[in-house]
Short mmCIF file of N, CA and C in Angstrom, two decimals:
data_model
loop_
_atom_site.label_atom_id
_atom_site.label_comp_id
_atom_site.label_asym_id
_atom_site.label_seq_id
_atom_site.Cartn_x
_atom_site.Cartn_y
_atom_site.Cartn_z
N UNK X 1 0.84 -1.17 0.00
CA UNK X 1 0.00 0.00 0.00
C UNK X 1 0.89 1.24 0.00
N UNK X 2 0.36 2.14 -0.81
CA UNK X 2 1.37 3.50 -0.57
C UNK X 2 0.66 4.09 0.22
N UNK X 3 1.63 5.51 0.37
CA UNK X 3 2.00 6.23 1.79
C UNK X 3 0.75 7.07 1.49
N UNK X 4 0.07 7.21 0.55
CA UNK X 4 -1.04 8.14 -0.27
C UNK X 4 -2.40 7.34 0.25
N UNK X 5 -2.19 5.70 0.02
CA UNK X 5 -3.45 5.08 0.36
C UNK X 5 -3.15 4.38 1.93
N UNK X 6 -2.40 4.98 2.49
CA UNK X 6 -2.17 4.68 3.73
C UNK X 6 -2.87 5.79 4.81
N UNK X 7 -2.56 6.63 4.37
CA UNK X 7 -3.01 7.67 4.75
C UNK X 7 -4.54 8.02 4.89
N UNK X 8 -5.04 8.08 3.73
CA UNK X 8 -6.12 8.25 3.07
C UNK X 8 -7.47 7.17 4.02
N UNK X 9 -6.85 5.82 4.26
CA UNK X 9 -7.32 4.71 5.40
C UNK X 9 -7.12 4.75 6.32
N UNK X 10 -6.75 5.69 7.15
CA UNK X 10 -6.29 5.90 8.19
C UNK X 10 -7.06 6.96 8.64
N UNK X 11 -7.61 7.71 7.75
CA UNK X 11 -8.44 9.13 7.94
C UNK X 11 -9.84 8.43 7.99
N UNK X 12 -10.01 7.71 6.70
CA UNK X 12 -11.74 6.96 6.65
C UNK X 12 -12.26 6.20 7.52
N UNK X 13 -11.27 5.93 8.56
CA UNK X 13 -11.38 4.74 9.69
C UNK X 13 -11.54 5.82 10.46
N UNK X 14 -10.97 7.01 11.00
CA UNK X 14 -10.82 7.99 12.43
C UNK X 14 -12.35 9.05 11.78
N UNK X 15 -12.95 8.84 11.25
CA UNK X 15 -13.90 9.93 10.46
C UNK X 15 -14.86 10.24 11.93
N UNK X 16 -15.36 10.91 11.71
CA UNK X 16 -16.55 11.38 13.04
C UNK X 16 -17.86 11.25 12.35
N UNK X 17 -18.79 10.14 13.54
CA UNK X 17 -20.21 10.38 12.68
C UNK X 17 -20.96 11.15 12.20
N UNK X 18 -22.16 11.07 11.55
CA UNK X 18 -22.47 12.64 11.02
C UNK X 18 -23.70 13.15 12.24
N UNK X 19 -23.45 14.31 12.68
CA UNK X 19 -24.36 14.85 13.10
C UNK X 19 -25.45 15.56 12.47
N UNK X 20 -26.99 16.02 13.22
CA UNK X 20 -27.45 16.95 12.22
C UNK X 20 -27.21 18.18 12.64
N UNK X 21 -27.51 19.63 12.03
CA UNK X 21 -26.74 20.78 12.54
C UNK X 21 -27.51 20.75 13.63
N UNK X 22 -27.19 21.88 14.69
CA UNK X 22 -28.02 22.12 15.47
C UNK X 22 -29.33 23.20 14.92
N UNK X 23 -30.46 22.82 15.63
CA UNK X 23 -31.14 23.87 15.04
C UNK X 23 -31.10 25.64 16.14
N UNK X 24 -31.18 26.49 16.05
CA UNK X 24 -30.46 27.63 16.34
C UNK X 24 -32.01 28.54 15.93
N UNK X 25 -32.33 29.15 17.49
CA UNK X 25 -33.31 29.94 17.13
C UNK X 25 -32.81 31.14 18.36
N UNK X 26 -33.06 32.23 17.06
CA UNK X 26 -32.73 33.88 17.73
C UNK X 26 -34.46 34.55 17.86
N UNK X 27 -34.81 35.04 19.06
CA UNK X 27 -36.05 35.79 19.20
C UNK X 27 -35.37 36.70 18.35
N UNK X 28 -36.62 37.58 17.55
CA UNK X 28 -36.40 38.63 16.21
C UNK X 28 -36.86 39.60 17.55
N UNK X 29 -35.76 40.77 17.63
CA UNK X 29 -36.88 41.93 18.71
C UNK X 29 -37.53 42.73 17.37
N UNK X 30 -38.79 43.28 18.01
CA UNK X 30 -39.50 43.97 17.12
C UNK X 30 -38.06 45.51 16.43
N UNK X 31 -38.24 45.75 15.52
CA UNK X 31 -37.61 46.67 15.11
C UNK X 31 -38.19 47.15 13.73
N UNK X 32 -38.36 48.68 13.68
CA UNK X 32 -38.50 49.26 12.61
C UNK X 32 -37.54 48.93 11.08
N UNK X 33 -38.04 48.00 9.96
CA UNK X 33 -37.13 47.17 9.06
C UNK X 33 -36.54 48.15 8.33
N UNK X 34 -37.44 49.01 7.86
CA UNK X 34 -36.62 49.73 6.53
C UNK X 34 -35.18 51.07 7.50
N UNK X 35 -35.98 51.62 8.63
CA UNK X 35 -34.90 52.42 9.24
C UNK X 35 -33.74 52.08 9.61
N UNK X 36 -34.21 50.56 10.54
CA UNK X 36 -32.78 49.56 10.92
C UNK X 36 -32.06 49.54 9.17
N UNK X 37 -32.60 49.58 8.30
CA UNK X 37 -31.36 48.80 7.72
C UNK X 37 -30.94 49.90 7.01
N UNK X 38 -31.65 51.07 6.38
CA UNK X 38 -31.04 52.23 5.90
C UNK X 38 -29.54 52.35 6.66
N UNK X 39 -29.95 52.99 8.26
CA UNK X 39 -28.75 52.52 9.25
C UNK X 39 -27.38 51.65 9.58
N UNK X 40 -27.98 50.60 8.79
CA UNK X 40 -26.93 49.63 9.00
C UNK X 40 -26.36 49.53 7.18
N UNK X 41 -26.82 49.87 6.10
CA UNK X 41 -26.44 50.34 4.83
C UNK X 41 -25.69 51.68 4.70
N UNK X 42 -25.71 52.44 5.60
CA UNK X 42 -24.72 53.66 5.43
C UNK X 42 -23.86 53.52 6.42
N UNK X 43 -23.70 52.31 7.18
CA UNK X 43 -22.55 52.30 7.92
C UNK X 43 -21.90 51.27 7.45
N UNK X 44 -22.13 50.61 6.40
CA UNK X 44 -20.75 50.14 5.54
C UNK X 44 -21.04 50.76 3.98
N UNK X 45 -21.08 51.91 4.19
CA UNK X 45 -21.01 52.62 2.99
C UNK X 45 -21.66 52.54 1.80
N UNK X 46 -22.97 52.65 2.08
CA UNK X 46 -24.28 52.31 0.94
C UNK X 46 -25.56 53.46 1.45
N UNK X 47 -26.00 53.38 -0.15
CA UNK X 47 -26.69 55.04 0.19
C UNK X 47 -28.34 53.80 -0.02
N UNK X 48 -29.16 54.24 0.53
CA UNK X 48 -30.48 53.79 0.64
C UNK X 48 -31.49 54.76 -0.21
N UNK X 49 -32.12 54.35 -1.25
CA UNK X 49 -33.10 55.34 -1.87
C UNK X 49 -34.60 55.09 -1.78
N UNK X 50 -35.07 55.88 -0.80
CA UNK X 50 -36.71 54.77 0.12
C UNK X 50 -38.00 55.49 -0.81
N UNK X 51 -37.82 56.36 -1.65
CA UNK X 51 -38.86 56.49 -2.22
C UNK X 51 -39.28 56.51 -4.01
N UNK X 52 -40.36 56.63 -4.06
CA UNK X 52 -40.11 56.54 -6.04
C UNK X 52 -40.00 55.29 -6.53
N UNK X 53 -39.42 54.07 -5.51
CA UNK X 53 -39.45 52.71 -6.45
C UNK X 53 -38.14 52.88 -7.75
N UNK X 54 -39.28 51.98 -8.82
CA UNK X 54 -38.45 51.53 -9.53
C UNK X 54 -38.82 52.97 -10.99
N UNK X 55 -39.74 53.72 -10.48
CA UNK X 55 -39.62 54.98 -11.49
C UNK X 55 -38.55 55.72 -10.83
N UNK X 56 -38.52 55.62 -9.92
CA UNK X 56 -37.19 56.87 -9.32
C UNK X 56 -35.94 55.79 -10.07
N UNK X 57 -35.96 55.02 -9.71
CA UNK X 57 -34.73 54.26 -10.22
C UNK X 57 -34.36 54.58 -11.75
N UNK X 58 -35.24 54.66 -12.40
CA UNK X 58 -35.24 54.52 -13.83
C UNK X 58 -34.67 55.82 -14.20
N UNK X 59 -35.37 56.88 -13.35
CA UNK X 59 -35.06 58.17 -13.51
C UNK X 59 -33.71 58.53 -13.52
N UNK X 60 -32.70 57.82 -12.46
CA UNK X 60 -31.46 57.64 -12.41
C UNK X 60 -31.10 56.99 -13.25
N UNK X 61 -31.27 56.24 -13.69
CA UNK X 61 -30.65 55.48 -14.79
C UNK X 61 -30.60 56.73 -16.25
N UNK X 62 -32.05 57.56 -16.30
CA UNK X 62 -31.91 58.18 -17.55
C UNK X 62 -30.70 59.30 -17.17
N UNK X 63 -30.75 59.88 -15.82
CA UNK X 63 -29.85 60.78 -15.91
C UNK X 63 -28.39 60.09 -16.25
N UNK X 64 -27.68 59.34 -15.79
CA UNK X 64 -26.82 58.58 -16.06
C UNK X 64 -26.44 58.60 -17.83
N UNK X 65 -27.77 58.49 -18.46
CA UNK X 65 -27.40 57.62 -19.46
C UNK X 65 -27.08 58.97 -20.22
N UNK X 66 -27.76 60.15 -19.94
CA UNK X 66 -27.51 61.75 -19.97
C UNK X 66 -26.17 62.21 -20.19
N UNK X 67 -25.42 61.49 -19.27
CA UNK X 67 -24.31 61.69 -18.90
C UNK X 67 -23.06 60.88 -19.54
N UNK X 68 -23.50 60.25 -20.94
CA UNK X 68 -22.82 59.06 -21.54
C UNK X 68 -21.94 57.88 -20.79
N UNK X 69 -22.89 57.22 -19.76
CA UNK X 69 -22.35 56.65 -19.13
C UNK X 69 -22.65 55.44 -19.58
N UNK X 70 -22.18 53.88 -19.17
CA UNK X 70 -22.70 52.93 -19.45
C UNK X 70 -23.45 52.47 -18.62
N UNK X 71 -24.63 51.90 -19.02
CA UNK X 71 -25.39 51.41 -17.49
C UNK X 71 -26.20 49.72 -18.00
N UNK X 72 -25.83 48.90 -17.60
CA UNK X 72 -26.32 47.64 -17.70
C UNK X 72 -27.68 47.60 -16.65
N UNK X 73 -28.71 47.32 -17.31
CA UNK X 73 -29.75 47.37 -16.35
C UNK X 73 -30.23 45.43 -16.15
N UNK X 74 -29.84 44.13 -15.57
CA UNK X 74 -30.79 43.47 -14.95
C UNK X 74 -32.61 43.00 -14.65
N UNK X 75 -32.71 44.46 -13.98
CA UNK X 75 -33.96 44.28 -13.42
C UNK X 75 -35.06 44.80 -14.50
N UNK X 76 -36.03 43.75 -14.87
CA UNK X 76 -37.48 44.14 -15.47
C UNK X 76 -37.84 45.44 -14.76
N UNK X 77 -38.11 45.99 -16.58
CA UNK X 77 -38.69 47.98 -16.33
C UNK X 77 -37.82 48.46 -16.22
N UNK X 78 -36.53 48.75 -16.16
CA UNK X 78 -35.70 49.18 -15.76
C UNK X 78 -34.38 49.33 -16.72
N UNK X 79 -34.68 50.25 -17.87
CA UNK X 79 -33.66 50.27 -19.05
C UNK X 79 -32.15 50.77 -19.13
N UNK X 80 -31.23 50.34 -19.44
CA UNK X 80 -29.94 51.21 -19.48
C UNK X 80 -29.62 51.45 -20.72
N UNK X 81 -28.67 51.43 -21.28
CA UNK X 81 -28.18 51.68 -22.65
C UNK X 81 -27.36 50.58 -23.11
N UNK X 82 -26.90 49.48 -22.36
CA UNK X 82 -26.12 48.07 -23.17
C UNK X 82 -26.92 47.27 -22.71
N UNK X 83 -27.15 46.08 -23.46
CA UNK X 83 -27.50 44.44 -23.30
C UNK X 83 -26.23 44.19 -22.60
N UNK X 84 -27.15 42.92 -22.39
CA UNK X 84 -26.05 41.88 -21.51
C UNK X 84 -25.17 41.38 -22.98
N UNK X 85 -23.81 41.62 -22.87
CA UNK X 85 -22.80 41.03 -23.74
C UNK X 85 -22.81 39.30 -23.60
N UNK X 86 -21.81 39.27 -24.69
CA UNK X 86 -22.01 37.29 -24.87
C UNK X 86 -21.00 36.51 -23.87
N UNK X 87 -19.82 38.14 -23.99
CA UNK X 87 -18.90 37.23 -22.91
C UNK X 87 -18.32 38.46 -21.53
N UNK X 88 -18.49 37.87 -20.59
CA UNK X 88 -18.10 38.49 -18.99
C UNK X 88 -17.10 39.54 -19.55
N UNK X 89 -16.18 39.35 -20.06
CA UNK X 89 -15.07 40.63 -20.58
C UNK X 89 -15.47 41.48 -21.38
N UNK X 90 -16.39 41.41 -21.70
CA UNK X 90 -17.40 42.75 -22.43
C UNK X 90 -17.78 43.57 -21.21
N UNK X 91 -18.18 43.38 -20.33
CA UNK X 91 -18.77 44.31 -19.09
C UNK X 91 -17.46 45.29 -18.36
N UNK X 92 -15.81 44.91 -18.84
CA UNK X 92 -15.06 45.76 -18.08
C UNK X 92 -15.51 47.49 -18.42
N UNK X 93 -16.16 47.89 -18.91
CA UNK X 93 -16.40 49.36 -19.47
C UNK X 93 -17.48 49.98 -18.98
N UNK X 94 -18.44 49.16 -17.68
CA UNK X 94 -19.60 48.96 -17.31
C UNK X 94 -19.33 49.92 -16.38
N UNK X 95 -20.30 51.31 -16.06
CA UNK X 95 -19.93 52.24 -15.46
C UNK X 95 -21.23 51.75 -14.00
N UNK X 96 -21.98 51.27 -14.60
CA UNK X 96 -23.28 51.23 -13.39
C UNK X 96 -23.93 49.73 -14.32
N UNK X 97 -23.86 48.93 -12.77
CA UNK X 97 -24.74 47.87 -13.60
C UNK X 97 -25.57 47.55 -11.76
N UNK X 98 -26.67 47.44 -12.37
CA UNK X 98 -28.10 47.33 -11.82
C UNK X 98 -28.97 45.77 -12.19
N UNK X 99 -28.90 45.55 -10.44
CA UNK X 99 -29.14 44.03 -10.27
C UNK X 99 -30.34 44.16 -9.38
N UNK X 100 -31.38 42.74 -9.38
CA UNK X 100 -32.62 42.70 -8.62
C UNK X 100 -31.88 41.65 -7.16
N UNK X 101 -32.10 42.77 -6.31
CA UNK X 101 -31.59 42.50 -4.31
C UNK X 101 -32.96 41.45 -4.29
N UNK X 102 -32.67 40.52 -3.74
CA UNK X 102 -33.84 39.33 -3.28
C UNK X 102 -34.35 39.35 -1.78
N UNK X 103 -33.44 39.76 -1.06
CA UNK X 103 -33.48 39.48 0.27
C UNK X 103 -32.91 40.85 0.96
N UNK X 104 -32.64 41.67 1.86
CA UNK X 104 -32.15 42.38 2.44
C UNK X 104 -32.36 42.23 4.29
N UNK X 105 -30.81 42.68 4.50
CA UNK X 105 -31.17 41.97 6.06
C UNK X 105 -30.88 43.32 6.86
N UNK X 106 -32.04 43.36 7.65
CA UNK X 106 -32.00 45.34 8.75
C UNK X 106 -30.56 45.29 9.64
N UNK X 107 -30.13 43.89 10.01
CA UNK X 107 -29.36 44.18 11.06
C UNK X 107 -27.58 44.68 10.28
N UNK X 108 -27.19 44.44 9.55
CA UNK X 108 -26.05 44.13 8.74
C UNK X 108 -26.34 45.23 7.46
N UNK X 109 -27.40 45.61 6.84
CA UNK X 109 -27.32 46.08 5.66
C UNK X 109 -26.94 45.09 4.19
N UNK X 110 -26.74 43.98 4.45
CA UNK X 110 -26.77 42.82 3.49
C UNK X 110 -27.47 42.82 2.60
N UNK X 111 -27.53 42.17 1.31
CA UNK X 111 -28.31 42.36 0.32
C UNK X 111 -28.63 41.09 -0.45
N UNK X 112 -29.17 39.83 -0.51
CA UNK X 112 -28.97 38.73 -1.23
C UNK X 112 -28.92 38.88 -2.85
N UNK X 113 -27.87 38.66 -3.51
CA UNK X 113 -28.14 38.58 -5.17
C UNK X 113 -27.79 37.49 -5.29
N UNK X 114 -28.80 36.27 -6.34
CA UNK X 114 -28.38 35.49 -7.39
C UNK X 114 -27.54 35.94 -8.10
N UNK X 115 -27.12 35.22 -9.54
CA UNK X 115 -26.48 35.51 -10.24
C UNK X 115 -26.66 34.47 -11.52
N UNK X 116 -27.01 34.80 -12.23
CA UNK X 116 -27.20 33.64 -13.37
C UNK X 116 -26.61 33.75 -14.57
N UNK X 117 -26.38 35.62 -15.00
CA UNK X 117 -25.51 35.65 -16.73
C UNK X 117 -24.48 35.98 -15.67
N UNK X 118 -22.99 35.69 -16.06
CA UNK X 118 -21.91 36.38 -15.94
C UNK X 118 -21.79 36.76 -14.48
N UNK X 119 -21.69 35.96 -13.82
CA UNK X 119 -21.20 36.23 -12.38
C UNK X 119 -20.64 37.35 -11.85
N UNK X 120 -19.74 37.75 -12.82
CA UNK X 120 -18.44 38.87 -12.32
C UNK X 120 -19.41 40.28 -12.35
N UNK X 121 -20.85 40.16 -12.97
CA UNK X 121 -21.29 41.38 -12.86
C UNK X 121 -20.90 42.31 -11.74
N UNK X 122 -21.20 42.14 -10.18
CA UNK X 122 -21.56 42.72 -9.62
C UNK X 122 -20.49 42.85 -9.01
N UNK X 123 -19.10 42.57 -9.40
CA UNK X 123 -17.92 42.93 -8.90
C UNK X 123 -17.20 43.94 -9.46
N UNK X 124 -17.52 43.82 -11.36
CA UNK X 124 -16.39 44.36 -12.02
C UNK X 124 -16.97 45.63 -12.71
N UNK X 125 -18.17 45.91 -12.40
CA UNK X 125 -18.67 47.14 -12.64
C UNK X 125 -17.73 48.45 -11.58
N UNK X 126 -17.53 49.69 -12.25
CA UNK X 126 -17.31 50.82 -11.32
C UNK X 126 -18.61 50.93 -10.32
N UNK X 127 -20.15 51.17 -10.26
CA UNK X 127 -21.01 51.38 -9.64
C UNK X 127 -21.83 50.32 -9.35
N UNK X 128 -22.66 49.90 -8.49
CA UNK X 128 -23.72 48.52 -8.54
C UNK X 128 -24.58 49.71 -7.95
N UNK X 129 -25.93 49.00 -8.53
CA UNK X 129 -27.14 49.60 -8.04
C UNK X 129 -28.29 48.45 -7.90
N UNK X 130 -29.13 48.28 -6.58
CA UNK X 130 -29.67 46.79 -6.35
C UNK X 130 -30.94 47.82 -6.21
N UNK X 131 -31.95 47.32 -6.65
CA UNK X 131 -33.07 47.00 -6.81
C UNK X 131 -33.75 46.09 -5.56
N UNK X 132 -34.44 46.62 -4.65
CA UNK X 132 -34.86 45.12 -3.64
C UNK X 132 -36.02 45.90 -3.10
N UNK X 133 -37.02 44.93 -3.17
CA UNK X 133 -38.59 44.57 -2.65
C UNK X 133 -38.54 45.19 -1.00
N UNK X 134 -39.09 46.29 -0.92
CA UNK X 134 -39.04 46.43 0.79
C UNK X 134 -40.10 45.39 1.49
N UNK X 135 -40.99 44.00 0.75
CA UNK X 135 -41.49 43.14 1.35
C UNK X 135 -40.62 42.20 1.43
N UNK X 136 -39.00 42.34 1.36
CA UNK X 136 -37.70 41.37 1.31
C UNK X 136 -36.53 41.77 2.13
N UNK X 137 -37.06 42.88 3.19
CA UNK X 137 -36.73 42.81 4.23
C UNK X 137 -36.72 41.89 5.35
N UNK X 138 -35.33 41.11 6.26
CA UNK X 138 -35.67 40.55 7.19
C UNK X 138 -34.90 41.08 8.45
N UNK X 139 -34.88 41.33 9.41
CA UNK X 139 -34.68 41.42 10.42
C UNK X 139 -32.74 40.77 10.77
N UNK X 140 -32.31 40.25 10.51
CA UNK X 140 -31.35 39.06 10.71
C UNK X 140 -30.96 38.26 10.19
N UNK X 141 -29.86 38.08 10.13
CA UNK X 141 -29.07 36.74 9.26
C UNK X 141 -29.51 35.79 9.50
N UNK X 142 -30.08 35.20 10.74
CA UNK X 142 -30.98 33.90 11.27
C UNK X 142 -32.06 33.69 10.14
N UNK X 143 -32.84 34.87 10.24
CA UNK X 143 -33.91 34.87 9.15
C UNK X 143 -33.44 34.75 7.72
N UNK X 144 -32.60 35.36 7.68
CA UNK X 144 -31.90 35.45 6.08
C UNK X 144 -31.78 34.07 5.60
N UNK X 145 -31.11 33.06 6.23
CA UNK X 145 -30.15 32.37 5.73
C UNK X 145 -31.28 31.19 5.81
N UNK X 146 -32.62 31.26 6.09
CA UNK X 146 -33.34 30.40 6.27
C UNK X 146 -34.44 30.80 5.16
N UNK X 147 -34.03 31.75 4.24
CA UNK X 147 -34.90 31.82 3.39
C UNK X 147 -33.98 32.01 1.79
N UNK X 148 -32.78 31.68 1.66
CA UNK X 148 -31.92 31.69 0.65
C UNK X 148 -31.79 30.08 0.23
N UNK X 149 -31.99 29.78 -1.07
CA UNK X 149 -31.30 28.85 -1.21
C UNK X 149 -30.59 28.85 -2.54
N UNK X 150 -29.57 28.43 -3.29
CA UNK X 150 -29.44 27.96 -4.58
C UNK X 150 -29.25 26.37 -5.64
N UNK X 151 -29.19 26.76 -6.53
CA UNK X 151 -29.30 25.58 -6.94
C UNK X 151 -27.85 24.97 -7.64
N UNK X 152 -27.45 23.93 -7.42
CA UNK X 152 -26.09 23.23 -7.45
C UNK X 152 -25.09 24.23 -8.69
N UNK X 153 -24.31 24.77 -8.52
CA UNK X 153 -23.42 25.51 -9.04
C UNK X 153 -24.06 26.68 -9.49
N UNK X 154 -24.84 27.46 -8.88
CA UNK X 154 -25.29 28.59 -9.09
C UNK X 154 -24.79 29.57 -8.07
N UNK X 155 -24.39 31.31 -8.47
CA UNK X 155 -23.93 32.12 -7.25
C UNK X 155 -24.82 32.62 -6.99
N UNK X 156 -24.80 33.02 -5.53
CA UNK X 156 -25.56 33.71 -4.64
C UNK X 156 -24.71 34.59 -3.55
N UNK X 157 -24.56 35.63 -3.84
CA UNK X 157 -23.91 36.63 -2.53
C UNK X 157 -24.57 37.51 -1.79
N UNK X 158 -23.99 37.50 -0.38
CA UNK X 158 -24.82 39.18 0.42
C UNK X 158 -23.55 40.14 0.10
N UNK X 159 -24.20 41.35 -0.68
CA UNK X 159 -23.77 42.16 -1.20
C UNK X 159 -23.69 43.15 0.63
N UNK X 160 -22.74 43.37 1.45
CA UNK X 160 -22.59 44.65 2.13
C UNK X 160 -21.88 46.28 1.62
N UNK X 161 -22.43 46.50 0.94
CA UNK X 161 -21.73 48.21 0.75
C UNK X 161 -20.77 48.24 -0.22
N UNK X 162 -20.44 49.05 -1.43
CA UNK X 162 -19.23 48.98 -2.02
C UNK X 162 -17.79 48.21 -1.27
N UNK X 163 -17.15 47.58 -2.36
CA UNK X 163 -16.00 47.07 -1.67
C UNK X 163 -15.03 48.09 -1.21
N UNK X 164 -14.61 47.24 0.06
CA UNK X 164 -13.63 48.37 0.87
C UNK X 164 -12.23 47.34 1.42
N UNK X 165 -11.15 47.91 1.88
CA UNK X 165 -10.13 46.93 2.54
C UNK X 165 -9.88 48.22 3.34
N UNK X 166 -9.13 47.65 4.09
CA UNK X 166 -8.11 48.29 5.24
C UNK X 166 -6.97 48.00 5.43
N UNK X 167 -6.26 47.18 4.86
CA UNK X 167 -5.06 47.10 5.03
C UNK X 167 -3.83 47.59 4.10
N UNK X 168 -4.55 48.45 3.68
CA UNK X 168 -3.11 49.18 2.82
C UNK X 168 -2.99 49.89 3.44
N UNK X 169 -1.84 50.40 4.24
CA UNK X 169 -1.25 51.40 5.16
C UNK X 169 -2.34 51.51 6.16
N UNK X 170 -3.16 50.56 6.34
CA UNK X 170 -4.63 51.20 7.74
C UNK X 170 -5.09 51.99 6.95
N UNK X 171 -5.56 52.38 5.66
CA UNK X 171 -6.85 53.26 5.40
C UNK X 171 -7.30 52.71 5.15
N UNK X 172 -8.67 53.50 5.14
CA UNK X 172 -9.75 52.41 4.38
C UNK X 172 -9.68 52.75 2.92
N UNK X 173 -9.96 51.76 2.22
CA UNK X 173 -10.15 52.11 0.45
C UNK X 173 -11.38 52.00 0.23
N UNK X 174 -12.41 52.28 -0.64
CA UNK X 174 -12.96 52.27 -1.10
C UNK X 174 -13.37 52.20 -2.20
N UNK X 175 -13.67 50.54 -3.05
CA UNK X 175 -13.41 50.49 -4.63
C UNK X 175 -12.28 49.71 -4.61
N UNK X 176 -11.86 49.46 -4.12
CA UNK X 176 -10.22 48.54 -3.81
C UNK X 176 -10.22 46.92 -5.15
N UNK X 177 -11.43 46.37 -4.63
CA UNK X 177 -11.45 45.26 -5.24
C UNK X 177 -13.25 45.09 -5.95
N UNK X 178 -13.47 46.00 -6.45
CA UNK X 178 -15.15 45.84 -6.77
C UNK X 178 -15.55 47.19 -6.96
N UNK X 179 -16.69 47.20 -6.91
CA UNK X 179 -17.66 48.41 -7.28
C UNK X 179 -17.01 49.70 -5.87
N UNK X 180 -16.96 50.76 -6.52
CA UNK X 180 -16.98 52.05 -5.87
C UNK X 180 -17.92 52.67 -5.18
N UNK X 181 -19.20 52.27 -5.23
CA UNK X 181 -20.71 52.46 -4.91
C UNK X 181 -21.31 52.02 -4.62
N UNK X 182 -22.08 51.51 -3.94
CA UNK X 182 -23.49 50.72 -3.41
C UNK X 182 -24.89 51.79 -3.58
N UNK X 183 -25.82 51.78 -4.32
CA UNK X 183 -27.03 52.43 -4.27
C UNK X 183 -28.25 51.33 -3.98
N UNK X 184 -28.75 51.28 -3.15
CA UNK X 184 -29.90 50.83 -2.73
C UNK X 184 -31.42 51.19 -3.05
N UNK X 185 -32.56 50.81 -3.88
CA UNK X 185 -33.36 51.19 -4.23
C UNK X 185 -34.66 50.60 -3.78
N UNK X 186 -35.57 50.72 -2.44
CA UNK X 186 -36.20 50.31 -1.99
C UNK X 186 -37.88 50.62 -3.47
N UNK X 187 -38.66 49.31 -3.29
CA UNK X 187 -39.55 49.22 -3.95
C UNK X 187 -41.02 48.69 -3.73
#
């Protein structure tokens, strides 16, 4: 036997049975949803837009487009000026691309997005702008994570706030590795 399948039998024999998870319940305290999370969206650096829907949205989008910008729009009703390209490296020029938020969580400012064309959307754009149902508010990641699911090799991320780091010299960056922006568009 080699040292590869020696090993390897030695692990399958010491394995630990399977448990089931534990189940894990947080009381939700009552809290105001859309204020908690505006709150918790501008404290990792995301602007919240609570009125107008998806005509205010659009409205931004026309000014934008005013402004010869590129704007990939996602969400039904909601027009920009490019289609979705054939391949992910078509979108590096993408000034604002606008995705439908599924889920949003008050405590964190989190945002659930699928992802089904081109994954890298919502990274490699300069701006993201999410679109999300204020009846897709939840209270908590407890709640969140009990109402997400996907399907076998499909992405799903909680979007928190434009990307940021801190470890270049201790500042914060902003835009470092992703979008420069977070706009939030309650509906």
């Amino acid at each position: 036997m080699s040292s590869k399948n020696s090993i390897l039998s030695a692990l399958s024999q010491s394995a630990l049975t399977a448990h089931p998870m534990p189940n894990i319940e947080v009381e939700v305290t009552p809290q105001p949803l859309v204020e908690t999370f505006a709150a918790s969206l501008a404290t990792v650096a995301g602007e919240l837009h609570q009125h107008g829907g998806l005509a205010a949205l659009q409205a931004k989008v026309d000014e934008l487009i005013a402004q010869k910008l590129q704007v990939l729009s996602l969400v039904e009703g909601v027009n920009g000026n490019r289609q979705v390209p054939n391949t992910a490296h078509e979108l590096a020029d993408i000034d604002y691309a606008i995705l439908a938020g599924e889920l949003g969580v008050a405590e964190n400012g989190a945002i659930w997005v699928s992802q089904t064309q081109h994954r890298v959307t919502p990274f490699i754009c300069e701006n993201l702008i999410l679109a999300l149902p204020e009846k897709a508010l939840v209270a908590n990641m407890h709640q969140a994570v009990n109402q997400v699911s996907l399907a076998q090799g499909a992405l799903g991320v909680f979007v928190a706030g434009p990307s940021k780091t801190a470890d270049i010299e201790q500042a914060l960056v902003v835009g470092a590795h992703g979008a420069c922006s977070l706009q939030v568009y309650l509906y």
